[in-house]
PDB file of C-alpha atoms in Angstrom:
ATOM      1  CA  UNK A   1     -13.145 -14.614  -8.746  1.00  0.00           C
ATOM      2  CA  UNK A   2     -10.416 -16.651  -7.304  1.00  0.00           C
ATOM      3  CA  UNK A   3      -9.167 -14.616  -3.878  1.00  0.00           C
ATOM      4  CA  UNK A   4      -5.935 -14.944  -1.562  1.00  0.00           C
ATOM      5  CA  UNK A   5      -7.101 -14.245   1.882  1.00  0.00           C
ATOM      6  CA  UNK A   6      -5.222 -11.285   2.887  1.00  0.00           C
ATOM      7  CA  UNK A   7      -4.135 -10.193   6.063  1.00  0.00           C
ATOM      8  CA  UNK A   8      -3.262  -6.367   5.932  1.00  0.00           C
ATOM      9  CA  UNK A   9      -1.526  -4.404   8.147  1.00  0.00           C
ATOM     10  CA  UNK A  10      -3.253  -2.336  11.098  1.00  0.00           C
ATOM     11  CA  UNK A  11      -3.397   0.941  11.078  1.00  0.00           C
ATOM     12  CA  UNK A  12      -1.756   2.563  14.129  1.00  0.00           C
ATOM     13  CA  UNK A  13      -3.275   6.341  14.661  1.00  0.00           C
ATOM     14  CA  UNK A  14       0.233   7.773  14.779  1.00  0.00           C
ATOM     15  CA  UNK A  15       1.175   6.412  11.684  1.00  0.00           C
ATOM     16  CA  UNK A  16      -2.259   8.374   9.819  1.00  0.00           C
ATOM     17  CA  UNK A  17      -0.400  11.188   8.767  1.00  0.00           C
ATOM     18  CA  UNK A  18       1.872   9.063   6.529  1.00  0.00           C
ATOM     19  CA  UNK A  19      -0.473   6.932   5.745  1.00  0.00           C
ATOM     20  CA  UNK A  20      -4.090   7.479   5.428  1.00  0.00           C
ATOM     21  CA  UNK A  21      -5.386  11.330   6.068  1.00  0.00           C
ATOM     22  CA  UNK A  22      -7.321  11.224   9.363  1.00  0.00           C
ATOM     23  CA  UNK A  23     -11.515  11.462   8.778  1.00  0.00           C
ATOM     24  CA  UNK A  24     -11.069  15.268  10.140  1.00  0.00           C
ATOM     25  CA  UNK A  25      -9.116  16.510   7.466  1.00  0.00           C
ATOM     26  CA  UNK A  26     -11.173  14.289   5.099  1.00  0.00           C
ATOM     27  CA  UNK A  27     -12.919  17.082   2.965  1.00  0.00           C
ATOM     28  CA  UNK A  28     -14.895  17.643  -0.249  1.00  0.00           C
ATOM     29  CA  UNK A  29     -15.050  20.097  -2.907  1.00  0.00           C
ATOM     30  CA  UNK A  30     -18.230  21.960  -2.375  1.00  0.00           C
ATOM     31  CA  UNK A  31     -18.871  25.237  -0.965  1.00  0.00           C
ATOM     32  CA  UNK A  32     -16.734  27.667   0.630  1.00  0.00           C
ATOM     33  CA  UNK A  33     -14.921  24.594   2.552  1.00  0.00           C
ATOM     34  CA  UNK A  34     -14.123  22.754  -0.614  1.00  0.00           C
ATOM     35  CA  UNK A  35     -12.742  26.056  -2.194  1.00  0.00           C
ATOM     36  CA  UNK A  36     -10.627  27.096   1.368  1.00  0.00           C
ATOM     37  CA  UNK A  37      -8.871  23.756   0.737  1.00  0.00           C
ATOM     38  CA  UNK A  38      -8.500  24.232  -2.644  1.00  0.00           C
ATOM     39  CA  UNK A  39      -6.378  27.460  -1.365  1.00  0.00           C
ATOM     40  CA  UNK A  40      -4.690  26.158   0.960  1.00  0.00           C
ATOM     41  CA  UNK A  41      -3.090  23.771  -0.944  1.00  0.00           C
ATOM     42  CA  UNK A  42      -2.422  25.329  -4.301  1.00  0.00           C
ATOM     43  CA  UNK A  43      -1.379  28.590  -2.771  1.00  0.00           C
ATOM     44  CA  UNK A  44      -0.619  28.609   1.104  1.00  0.00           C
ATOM     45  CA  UNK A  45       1.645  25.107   1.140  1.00  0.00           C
ATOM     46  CA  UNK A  46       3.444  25.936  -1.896  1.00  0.00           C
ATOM     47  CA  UNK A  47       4.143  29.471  -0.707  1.00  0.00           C
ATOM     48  CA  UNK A  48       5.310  28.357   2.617  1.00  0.00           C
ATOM     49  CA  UNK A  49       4.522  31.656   4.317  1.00  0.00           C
ATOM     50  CA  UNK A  50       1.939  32.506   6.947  1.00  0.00           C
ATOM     51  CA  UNK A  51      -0.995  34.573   5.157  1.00  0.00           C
ATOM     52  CA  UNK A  52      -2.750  37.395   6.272  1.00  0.00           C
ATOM     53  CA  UNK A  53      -6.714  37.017   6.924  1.00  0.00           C
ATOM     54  CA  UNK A  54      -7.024  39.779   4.133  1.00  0.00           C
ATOM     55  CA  UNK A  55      -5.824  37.633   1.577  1.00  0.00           C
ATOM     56  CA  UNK A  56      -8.027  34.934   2.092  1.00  0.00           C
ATOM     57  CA  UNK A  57     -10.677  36.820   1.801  1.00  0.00           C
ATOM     58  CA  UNK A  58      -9.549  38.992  -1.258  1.00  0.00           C
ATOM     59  CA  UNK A  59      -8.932  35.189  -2.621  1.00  0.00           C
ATOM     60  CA  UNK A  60     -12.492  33.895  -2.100  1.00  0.00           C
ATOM     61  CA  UNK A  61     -14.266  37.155  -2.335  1.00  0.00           C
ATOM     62  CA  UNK A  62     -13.198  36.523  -6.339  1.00  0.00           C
ATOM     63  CA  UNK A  63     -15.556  33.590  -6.030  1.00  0.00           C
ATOM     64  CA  UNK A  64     -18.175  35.605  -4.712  1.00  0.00           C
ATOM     65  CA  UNK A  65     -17.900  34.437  -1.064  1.00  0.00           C
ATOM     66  CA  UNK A  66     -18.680  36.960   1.023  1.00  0.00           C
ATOM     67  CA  UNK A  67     -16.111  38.558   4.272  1.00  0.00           C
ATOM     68  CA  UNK A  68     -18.323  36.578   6.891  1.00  0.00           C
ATOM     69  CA  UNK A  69     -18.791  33.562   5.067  1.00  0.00           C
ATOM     70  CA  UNK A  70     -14.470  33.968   4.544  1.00  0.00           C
ATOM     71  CA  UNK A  71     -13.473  34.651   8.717  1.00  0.00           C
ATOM     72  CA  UNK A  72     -16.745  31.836   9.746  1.00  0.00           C
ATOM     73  CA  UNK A  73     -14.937  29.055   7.302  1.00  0.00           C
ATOM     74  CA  UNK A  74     -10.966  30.512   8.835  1.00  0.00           C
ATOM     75  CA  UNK A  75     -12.399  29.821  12.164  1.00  0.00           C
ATOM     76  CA  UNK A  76     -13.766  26.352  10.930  1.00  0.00           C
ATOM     77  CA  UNK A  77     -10.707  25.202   9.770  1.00  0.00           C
ATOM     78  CA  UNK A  78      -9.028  26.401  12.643  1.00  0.00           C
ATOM     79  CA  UNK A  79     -11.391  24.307  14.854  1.00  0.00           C
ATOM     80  CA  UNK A  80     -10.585  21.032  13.060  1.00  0.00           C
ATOM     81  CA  UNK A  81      -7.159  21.314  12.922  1.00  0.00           C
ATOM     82  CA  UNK A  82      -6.153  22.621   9.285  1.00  0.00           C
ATOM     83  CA  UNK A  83      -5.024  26.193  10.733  1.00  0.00           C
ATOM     84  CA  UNK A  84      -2.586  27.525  13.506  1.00  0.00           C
ATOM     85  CA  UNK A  85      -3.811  31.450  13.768  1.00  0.00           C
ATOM     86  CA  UNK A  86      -1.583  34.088  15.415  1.00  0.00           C
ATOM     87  CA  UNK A  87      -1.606  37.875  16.168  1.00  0.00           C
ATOM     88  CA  UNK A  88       0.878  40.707  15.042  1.00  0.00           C
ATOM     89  CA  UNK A  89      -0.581  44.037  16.129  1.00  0.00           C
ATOM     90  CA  UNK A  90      -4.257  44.475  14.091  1.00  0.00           C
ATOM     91  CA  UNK A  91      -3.228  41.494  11.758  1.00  0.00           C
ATOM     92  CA  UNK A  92      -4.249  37.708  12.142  1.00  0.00           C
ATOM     93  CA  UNK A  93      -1.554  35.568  10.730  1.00  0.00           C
ATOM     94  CA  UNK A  94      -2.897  31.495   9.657  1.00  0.00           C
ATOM     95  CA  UNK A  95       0.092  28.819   9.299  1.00  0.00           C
ATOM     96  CA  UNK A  96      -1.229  25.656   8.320  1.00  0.00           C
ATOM     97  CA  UNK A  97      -0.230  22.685  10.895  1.00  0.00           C
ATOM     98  CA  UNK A  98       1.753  20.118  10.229  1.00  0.00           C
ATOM     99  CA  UNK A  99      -0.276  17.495  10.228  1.00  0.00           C
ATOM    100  CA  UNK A 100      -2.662  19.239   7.954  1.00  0.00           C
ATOM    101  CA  UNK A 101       0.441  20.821   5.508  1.00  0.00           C
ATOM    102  CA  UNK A 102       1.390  16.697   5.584  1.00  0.00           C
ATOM    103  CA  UNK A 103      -2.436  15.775   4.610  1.00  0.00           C
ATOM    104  CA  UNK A 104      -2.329  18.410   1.756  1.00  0.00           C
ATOM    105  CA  UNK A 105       1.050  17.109   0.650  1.00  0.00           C
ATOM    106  CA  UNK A 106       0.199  13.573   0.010  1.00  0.00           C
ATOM    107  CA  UNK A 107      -3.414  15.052  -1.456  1.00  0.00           C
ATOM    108  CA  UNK A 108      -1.300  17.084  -4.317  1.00  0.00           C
ATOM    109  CA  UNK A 109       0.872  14.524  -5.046  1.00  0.00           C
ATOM    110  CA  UNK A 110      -2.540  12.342  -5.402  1.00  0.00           C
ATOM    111  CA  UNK A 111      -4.164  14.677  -7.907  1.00  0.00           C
ATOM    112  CA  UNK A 112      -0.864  15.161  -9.927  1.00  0.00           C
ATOM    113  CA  UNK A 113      -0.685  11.769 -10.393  1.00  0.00           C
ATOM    114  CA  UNK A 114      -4.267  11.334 -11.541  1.00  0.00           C
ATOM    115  CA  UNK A 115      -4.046  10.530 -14.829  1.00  0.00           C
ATOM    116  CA  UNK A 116      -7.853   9.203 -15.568  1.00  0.00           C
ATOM    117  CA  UNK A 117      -6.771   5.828 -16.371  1.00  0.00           C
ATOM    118  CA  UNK A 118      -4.497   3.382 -14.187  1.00  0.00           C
ATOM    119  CA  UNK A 119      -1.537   2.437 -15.988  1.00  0.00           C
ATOM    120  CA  UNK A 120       0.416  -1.103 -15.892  1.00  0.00           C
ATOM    121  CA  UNK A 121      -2.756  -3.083 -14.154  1.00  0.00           C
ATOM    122  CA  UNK A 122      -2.048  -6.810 -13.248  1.00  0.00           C
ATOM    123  CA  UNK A 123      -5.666  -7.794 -13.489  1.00  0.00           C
ATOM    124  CA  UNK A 124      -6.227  -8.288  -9.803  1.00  0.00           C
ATOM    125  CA  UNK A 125      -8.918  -6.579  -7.203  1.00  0.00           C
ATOM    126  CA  UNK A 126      -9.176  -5.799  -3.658  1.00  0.00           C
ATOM    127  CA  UNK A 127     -12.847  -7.126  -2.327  1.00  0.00           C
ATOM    128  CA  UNK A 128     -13.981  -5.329   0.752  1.00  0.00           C
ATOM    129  CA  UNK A 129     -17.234  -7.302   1.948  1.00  0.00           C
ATOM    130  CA  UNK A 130     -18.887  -5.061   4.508  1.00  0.00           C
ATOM    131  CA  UNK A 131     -22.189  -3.844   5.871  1.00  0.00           C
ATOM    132  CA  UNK A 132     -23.299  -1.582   8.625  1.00  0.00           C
ATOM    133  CA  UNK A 133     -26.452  -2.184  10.437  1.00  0.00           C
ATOM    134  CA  UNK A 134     -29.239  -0.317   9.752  1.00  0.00           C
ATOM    135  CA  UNK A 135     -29.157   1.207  13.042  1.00  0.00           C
ATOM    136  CA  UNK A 136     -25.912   2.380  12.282  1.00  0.00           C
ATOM    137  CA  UNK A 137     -26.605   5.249   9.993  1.00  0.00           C
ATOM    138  CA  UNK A 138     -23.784   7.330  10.440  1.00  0.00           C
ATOM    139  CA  UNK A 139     -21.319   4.101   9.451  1.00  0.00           C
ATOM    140  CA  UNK A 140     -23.747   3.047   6.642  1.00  0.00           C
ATOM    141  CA  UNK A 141     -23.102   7.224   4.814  1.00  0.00           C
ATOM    142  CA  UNK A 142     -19.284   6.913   5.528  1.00  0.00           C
ATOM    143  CA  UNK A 143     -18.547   3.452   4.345  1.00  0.00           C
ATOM    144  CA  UNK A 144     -20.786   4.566   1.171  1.00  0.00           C
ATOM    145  CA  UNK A 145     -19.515   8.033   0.542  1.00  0.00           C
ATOM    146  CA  UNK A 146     -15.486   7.302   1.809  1.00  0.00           C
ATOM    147  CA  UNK A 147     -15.208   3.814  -0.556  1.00  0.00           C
ATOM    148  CA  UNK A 148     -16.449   6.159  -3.582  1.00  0.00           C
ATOM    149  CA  UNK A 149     -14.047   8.725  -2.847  1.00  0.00           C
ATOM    150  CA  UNK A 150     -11.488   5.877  -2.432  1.00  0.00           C
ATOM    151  CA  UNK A 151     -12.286   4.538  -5.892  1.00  0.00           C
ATOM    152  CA  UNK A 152     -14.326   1.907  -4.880  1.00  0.00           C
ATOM    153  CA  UNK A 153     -17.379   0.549  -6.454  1.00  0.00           C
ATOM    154  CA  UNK A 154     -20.333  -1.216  -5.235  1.00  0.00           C
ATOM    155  CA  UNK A 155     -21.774  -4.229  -7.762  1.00  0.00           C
ATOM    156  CA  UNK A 156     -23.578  -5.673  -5.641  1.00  0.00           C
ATOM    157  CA  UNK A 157     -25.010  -4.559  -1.499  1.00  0.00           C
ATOM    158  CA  UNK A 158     -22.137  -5.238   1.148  1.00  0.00           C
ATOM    159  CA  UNK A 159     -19.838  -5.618  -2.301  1.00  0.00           C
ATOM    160  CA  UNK A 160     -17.087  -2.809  -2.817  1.00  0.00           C
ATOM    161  CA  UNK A 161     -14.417  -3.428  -5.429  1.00  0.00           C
ATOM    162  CA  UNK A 162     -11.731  -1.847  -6.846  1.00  0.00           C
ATOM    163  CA  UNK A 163      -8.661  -2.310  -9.062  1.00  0.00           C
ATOM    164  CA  UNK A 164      -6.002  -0.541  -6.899  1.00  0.00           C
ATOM    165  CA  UNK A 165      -4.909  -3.473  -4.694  1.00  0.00           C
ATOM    166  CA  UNK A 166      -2.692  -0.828  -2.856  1.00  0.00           C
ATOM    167  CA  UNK A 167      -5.796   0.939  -1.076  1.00  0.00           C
ATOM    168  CA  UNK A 168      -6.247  -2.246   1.275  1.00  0.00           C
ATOM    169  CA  UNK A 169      -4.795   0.392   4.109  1.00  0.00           C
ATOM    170  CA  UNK A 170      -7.366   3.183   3.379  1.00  0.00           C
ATOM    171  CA  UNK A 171     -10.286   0.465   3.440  1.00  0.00           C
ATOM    172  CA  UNK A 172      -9.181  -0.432   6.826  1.00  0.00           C
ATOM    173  CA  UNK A 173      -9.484   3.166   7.951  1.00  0.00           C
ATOM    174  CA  UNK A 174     -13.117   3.682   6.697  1.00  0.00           C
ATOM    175  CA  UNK A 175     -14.168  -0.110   8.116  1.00  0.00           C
ATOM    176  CA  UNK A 176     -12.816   1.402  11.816  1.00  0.00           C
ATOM    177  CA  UNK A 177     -14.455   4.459  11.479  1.00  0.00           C
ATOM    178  CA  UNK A 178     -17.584   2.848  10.499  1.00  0.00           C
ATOM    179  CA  UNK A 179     -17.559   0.838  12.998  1.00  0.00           C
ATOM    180  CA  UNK A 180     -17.809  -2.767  11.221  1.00  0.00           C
ATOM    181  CA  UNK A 181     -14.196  -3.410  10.709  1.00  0.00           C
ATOM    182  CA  UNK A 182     -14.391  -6.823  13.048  1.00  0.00           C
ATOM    183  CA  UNK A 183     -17.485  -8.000  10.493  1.00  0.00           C
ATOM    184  CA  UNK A 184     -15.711  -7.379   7.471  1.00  0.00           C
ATOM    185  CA  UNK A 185     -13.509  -9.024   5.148  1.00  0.00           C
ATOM    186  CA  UNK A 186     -10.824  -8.027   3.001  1.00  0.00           C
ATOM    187  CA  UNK A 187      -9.463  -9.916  -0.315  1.00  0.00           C
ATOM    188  CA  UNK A 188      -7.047  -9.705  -3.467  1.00  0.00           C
ATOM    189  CA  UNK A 189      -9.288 -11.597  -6.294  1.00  0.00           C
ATOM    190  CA  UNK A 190      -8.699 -12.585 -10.142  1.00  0.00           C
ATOM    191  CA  UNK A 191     -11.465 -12.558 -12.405  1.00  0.00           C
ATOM    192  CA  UNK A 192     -11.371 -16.252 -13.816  1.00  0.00           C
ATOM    193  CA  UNK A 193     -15.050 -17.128 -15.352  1.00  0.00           C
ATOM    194  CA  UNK A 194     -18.652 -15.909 -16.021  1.00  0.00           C
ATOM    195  CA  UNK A 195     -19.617 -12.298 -17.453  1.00  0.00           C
ATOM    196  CA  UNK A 196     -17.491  -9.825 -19.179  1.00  0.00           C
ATOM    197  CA  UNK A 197     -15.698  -7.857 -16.189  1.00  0.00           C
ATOM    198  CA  UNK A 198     -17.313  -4.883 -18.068  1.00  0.00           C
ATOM    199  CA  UNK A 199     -20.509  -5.653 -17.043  1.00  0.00           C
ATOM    200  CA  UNK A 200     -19.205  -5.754 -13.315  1.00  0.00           C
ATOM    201  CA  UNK A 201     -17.449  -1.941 -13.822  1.00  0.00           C
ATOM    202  CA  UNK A 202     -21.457  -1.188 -15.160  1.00  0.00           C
ATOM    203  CA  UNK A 203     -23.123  -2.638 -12.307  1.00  0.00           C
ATOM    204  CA  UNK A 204     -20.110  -0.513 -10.058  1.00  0.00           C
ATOM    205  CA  UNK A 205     -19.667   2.868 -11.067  1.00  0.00           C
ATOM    206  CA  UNK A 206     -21.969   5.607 -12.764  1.00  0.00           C
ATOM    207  CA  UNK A 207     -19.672   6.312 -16.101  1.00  0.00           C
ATOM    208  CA  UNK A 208     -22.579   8.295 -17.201  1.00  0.00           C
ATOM    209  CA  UNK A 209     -22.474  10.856 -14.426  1.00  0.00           C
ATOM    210  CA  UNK A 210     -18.525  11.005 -14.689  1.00  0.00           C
ATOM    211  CA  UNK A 211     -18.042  11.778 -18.673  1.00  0.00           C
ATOM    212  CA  UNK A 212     -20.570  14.508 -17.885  1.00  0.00           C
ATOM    213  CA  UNK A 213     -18.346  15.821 -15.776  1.00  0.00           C
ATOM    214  CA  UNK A 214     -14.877  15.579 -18.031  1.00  0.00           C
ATOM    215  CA  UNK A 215     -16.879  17.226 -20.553  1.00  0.00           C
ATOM    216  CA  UNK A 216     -17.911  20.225 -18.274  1.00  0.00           C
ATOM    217  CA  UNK A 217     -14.195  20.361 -17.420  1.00  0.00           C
ATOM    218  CA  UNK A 218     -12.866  19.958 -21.006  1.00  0.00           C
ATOM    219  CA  UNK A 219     -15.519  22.844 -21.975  1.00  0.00           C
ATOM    220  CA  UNK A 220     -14.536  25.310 -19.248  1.00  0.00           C
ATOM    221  CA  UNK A 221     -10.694  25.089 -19.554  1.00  0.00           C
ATOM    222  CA  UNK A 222     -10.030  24.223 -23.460  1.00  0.00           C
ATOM    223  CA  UNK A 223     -11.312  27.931 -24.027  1.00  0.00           C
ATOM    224  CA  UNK A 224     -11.227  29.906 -20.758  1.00  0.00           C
ATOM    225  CA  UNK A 225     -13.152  32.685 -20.212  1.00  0.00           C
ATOM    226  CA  UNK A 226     -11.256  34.422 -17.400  1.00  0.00           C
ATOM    227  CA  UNK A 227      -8.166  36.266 -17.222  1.00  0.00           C
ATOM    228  CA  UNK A 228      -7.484  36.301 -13.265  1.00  0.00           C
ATOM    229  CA  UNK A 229      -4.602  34.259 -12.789  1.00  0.00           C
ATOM    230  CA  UNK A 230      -5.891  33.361  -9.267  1.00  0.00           C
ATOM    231  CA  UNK A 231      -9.076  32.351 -10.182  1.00  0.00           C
ATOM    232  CA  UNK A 232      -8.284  30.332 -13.325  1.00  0.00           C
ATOM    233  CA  UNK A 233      -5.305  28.640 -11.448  1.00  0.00           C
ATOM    234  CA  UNK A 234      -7.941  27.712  -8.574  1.00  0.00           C
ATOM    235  CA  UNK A 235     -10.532  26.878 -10.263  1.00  0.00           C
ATOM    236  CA  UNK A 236      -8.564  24.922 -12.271  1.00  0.00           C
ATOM    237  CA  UNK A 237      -7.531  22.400  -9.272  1.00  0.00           C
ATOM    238  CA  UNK A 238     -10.701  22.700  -7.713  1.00  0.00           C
ATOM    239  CA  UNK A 239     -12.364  21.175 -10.510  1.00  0.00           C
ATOM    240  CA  UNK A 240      -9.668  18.652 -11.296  1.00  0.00           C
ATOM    241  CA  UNK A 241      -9.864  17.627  -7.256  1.00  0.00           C
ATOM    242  CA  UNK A 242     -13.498  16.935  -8.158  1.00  0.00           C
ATOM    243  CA  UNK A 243     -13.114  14.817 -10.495  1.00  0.00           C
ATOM    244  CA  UNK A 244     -10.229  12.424  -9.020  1.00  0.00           C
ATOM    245  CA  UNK A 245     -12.587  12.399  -6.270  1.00  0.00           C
ATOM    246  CA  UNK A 246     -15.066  10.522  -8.237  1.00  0.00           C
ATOM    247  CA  UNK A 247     -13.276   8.992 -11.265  1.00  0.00           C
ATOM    248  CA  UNK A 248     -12.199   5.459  -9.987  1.00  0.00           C
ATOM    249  CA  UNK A 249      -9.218   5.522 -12.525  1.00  0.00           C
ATOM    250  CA  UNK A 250      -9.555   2.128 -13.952  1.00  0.00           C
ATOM    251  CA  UNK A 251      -7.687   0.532 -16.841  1.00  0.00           C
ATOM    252  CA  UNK A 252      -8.026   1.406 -19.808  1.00  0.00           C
ATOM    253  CA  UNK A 253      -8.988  -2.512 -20.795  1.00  0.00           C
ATOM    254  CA  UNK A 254     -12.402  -1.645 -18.072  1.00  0.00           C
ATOM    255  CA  UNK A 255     -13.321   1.920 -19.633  1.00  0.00           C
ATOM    256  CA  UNK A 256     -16.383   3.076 -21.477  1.00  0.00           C
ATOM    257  CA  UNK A 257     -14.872   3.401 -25.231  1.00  0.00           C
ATOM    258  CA  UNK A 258     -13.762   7.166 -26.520  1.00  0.00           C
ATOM    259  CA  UNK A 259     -13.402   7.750 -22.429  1.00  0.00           C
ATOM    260  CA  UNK A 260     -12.543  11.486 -22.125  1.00  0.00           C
ATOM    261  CA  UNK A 261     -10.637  11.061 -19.084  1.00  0.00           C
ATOM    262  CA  UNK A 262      -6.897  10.765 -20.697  1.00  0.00           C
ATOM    263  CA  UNK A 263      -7.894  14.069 -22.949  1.00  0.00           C
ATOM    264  CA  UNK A 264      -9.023  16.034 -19.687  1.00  0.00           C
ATOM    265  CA  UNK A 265      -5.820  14.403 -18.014  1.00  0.00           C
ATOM    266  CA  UNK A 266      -3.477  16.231 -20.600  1.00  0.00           C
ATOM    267  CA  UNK A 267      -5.661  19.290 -20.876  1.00  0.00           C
ATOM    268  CA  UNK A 268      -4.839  19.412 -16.892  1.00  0.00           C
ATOM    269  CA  UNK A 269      -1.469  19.119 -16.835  1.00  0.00           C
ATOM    270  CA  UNK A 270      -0.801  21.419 -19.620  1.00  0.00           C
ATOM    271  CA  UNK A 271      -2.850  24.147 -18.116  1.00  0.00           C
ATOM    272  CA  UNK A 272      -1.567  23.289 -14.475  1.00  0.00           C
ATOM    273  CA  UNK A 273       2.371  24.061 -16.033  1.00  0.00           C
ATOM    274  CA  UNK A 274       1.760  27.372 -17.846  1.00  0.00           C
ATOM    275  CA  UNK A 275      -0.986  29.084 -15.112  1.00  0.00           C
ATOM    276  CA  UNK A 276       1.133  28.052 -12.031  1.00  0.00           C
ATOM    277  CA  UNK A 277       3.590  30.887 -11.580  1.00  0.00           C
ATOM    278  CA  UNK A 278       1.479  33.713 -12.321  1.00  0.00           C
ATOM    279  CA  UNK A 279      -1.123  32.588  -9.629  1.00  0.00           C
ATOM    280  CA  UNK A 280       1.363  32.372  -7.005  1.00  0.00           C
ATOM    281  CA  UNK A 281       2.691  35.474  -8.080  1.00  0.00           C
ATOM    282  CA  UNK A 282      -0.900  37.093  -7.369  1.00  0.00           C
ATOM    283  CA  UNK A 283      -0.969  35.213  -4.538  1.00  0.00           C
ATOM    284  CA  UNK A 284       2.076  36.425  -2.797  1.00  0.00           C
ATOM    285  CA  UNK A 285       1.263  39.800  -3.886  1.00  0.00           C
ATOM    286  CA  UNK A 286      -2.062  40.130  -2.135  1.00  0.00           C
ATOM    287  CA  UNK A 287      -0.423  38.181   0.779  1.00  0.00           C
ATOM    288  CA  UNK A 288       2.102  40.746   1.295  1.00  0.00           C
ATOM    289  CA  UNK A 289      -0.026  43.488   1.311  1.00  0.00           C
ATOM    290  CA  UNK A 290       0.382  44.109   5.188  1.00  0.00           C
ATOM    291  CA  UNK A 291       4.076  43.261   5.438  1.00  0.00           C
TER     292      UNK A 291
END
């Protein structure tokens, strides 16, 4: 690779909010947390109305989470930030805050535009070379797990790559928060001799693991089996969140042949535009319940 030494902006904590989501509202898919967020933003944001704790748990009790389980993730959520509660008489009333509505903004806009394969790529990578000491477990897990999630890969150790040279920003935020952002080193590279840049994307990323997962999404939402409009619409998102969470999105020049990414992409965005209104009409209709 030939690189241009880049010098990328820094980060200034009030800027995160535009920017960068802060590492407290940085959260996953799984469990009842991953689901609450999965709420929050397909439902609460777009209604724009505070919500009754009733309807939350109605919502995830349709998942099979259970009242307690419900109120212990509310207060949670509440704790880091995500939440502003407020009493009316018997009734607890949960706004989300703006810095949290602005986090789940810029993370819809992110899974809209996830198409499974990045269009119009100029052939150039961002390198991030960094390591955390061994001593520093808590940096080594989030530089591992918060590059993935960024679409990085790792070819080789202290090696992350990825083809989205507009994610320099975000790799700045996870060097800080690791701790190892005065050891590390950021580049823009071109791929100019030696192996096939496939074999780099193979030594990278886990494909295998990934098609797995379009094809469990492909064979739960070409046929659905459920009728709720609420829980289709949810689970919907909740998967698709999933999977831009681990799909690096690479060109389609760098992808395993027959990839089933674009099909899932277009099975997404078909079923996103017909099951929308109805679940935020059964959304505001269990909301409004104690109005």
């Amino acid at each position: 690779m030939r690189s241009d030494s880049r010098v990328t902006p820094t980060v200034n904590s009030g800027d995160l909010p535009e920017a960068v989501p802060s590492r407290r509202f940085a959260a996953g898919t799984s469990g009842v947390r991953g689901l609450l967020i999965t709420l929050l933003g397909g439902c609460v944001r777009s209604s724009g109305q505070a919500t009754p704790t009733s309807a939350f748990v109605d919502a995830l009790g349709r998942f099979g989470v259970k009242e307690d389980a419900c109120r212990q993730a509310l207060a949670r959520a509440t704790a880091d930030g995500w939440l502003c509660p407020s009493r009316e008489g018997r009734y607890t009333w949960w706004r989300l805050s703006p810095a949290f509505e602005q986090f789940l903004r810029l993370g819809a806009e992110r899974i809209l535009r996830f198409t499974a394969t990045q269009p119009d790529w100029d052939g150039r990578w961002l390198v991030v070379l960094a390591r955390a000491a061994e001593t520093n477990r808590p940096g080594r897990h989030l530089l591992r797990t918060r590059l993935r999630r960024a679409g990085f890969g790792n070819p080789a150790p202290g090696t992350w790559v990825t083809t989205h040279t507009d994610r320099a920003e975000e790799a700045e935020l996870v060097l800080d928060e690791a701790g190892v952002r005065d050891e590390a080193q950021i580049f823009v590279a071109e791929h100019l001799s030696g192996g096939e840049a496939s074999a780099l994307v193979r030594q990278a990323w886990d494909f295998d693991e990934v098609e797995r997962e379009y094809e469990a999404f492909l064979a739960a939402f070409t046929r659905p089996s459920f009728g709720d409009p609420l829980v289709r619409f949810t689970r919907l998102v909740h998967d698709w969140r999933h999977l831009a969470l681990i799909d690096p999105e690479l060109p389609a020049e760098l992808l395993p042949a027959g990839w089933r990414g674009a099909r899932a992409a277009r099975l997404f965005r078909e079923r996103h535009a017909r099951w929308t209104p109805a679940a935020l009409r059964e959304w505001d209709r269990i909301s409004a319940r104690t109005r």
